[in-house]
Short mmCIF file of C-alpha atoms in Angstrom, two decimals:
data_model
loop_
_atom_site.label_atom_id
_atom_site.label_comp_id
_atom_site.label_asym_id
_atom_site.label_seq_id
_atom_site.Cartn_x
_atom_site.Cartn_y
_atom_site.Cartn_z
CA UNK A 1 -80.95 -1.24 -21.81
CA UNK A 2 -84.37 0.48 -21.37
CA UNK A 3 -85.47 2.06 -18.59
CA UNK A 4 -87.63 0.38 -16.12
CA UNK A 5 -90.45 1.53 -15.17
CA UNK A 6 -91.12 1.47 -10.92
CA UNK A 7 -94.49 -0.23 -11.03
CA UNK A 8 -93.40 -3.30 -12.70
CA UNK A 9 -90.28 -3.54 -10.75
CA UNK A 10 -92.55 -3.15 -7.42
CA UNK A 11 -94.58 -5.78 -9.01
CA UNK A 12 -91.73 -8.44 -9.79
CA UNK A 13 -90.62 -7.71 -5.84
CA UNK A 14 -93.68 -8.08 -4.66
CA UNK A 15 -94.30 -11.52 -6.24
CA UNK A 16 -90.71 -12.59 -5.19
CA UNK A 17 -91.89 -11.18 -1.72
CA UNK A 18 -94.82 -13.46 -1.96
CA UNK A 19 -92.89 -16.34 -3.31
CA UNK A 20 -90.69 -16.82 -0.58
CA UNK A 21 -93.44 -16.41 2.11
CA UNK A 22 -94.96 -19.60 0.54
CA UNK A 23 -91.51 -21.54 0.60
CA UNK A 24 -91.73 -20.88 3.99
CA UNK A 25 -94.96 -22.12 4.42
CA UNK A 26 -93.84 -25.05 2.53
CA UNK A 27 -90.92 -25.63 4.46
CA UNK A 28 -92.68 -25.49 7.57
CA UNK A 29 -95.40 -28.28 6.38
CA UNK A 30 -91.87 -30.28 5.62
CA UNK A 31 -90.45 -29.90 9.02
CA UNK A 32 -93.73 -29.90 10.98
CA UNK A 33 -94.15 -33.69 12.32
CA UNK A 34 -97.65 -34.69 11.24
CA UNK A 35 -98.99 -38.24 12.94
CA UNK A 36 -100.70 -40.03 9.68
CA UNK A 37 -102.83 -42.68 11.76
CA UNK A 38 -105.89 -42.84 8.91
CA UNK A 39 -107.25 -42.14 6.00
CA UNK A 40 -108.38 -38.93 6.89
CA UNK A 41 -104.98 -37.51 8.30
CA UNK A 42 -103.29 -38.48 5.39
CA UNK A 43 -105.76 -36.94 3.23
CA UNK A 44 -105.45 -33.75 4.85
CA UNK A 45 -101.73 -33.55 4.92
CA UNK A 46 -101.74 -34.22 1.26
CA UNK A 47 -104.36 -31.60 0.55
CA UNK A 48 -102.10 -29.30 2.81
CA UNK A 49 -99.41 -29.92 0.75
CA UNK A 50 -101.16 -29.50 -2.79
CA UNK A 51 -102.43 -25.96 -1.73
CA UNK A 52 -98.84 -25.20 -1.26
CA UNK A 53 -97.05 -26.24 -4.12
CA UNK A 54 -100.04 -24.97 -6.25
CA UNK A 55 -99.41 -21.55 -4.91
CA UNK A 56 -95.66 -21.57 -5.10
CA UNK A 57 -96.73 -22.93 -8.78
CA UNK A 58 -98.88 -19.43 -9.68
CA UNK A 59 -96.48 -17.61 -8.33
CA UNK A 60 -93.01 -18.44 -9.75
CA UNK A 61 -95.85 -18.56 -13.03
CA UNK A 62 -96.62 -14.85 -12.10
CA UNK A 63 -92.85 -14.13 -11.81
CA UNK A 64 -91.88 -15.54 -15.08
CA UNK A 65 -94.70 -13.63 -16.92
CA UNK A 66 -93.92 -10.09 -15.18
CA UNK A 67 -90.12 -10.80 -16.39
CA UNK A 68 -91.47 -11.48 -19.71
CA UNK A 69 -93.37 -8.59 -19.36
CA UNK A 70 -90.71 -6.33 -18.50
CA UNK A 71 -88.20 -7.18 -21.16
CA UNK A 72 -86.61 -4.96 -23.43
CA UNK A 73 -87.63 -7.60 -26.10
CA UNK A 74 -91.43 -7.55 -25.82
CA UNK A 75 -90.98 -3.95 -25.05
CA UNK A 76 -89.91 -3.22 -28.64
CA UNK A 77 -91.92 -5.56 -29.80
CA UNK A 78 -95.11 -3.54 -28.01
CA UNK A 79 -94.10 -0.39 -29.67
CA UNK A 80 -93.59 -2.13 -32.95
CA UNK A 81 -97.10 -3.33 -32.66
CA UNK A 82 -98.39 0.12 -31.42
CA UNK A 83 -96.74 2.26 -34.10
CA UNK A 84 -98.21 -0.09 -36.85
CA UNK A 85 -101.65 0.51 -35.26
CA UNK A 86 -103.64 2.49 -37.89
CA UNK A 87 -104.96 4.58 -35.06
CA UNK A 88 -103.29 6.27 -32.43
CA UNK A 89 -102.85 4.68 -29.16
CA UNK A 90 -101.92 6.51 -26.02
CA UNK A 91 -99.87 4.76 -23.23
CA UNK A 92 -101.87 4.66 -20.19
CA UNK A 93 -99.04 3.27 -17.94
CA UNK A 94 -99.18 -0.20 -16.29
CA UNK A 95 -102.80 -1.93 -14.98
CA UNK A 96 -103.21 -4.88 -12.96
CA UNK A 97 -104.71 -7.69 -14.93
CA UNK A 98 -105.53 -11.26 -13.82
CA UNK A 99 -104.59 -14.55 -15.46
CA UNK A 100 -106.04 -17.62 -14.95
CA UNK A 101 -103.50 -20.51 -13.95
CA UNK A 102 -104.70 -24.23 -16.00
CA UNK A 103 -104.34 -25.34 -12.33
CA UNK A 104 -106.92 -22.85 -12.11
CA UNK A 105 -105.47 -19.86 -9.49
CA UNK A 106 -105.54 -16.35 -10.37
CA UNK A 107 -102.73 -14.38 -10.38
CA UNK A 108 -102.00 -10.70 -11.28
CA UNK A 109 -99.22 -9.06 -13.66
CA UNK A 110 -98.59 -5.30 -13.73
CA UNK A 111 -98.85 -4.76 -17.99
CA UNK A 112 -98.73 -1.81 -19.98
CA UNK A 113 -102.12 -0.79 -20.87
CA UNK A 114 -102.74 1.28 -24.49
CA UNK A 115 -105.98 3.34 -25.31
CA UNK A 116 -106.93 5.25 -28.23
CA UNK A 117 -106.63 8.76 -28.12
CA UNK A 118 -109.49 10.99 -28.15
CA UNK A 119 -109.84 12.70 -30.72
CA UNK A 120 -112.06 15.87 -30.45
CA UNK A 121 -115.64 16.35 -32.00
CA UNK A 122 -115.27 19.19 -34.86
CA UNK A 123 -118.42 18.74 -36.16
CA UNK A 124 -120.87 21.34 -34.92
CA UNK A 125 -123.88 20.07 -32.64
CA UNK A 126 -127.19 21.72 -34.68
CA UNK A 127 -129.43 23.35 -31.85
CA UNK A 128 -132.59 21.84 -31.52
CA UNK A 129 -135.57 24.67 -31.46
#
């Protein structure tokens, strides 16, 4: 099994961390008695509860992503891809980057992020008189 690296395994916890603060939040809507006497109450409950399970939503959506990201199999497919690069890439280690829900919330993944090497000016610069 490859090695993982810390940052993404910080970033799986700290969705997971996330995840179950917003089951709590959820389960405290469930068990919080709400009096529905019009339209208005029952609107806001119902919005209350949407913005709930479209968090929990983004975020088991995060988790599943960063596991994708972090397996051995998109791992070697990453280097595949890299090596076959007619360039040379250097690995710049992990970035946040944001993804766009189609519910529409942003969440962020910790992925590996490639650049291409520098490769050093050996042509001379002709002095300008």
């Amino acid at each position: 099994m490859a090695e993982k690296t810390s940052g993404s395994i910080n970033q799986a916890d700290e969705i997971q961390s996330q995840l179950n603060q917003a089951f709590k939040e959820l389960d405290e809507i469930r068990n919080t008695r709400q009096s529905i006497t019009d339209p208005n109450s029952l609107e806001g409950a119902e919005r209350a509860i949407l913005k709930a399970t479209d968090k929990i939503a983004a975020l088991m959506t995060a988790l599943k992503i960063q596991q994708a990201i972090d397996s051995d199999e998109l791992r070697e497919k990453a280097d595949e891809l890299v090596q076959a690069m007619p360039e040379k890439l250097k690995n710049q280690g992990r970035r946040p980057v944001s993804i766009r829900t189609s519910r529409g919330t942003a969440i962020t993944v910790a992925a590996p992020y490639f650049s291409r090497k520098n490769k050093k000016d050996k042509r001379k610069k002709k002095k300008k008189k």
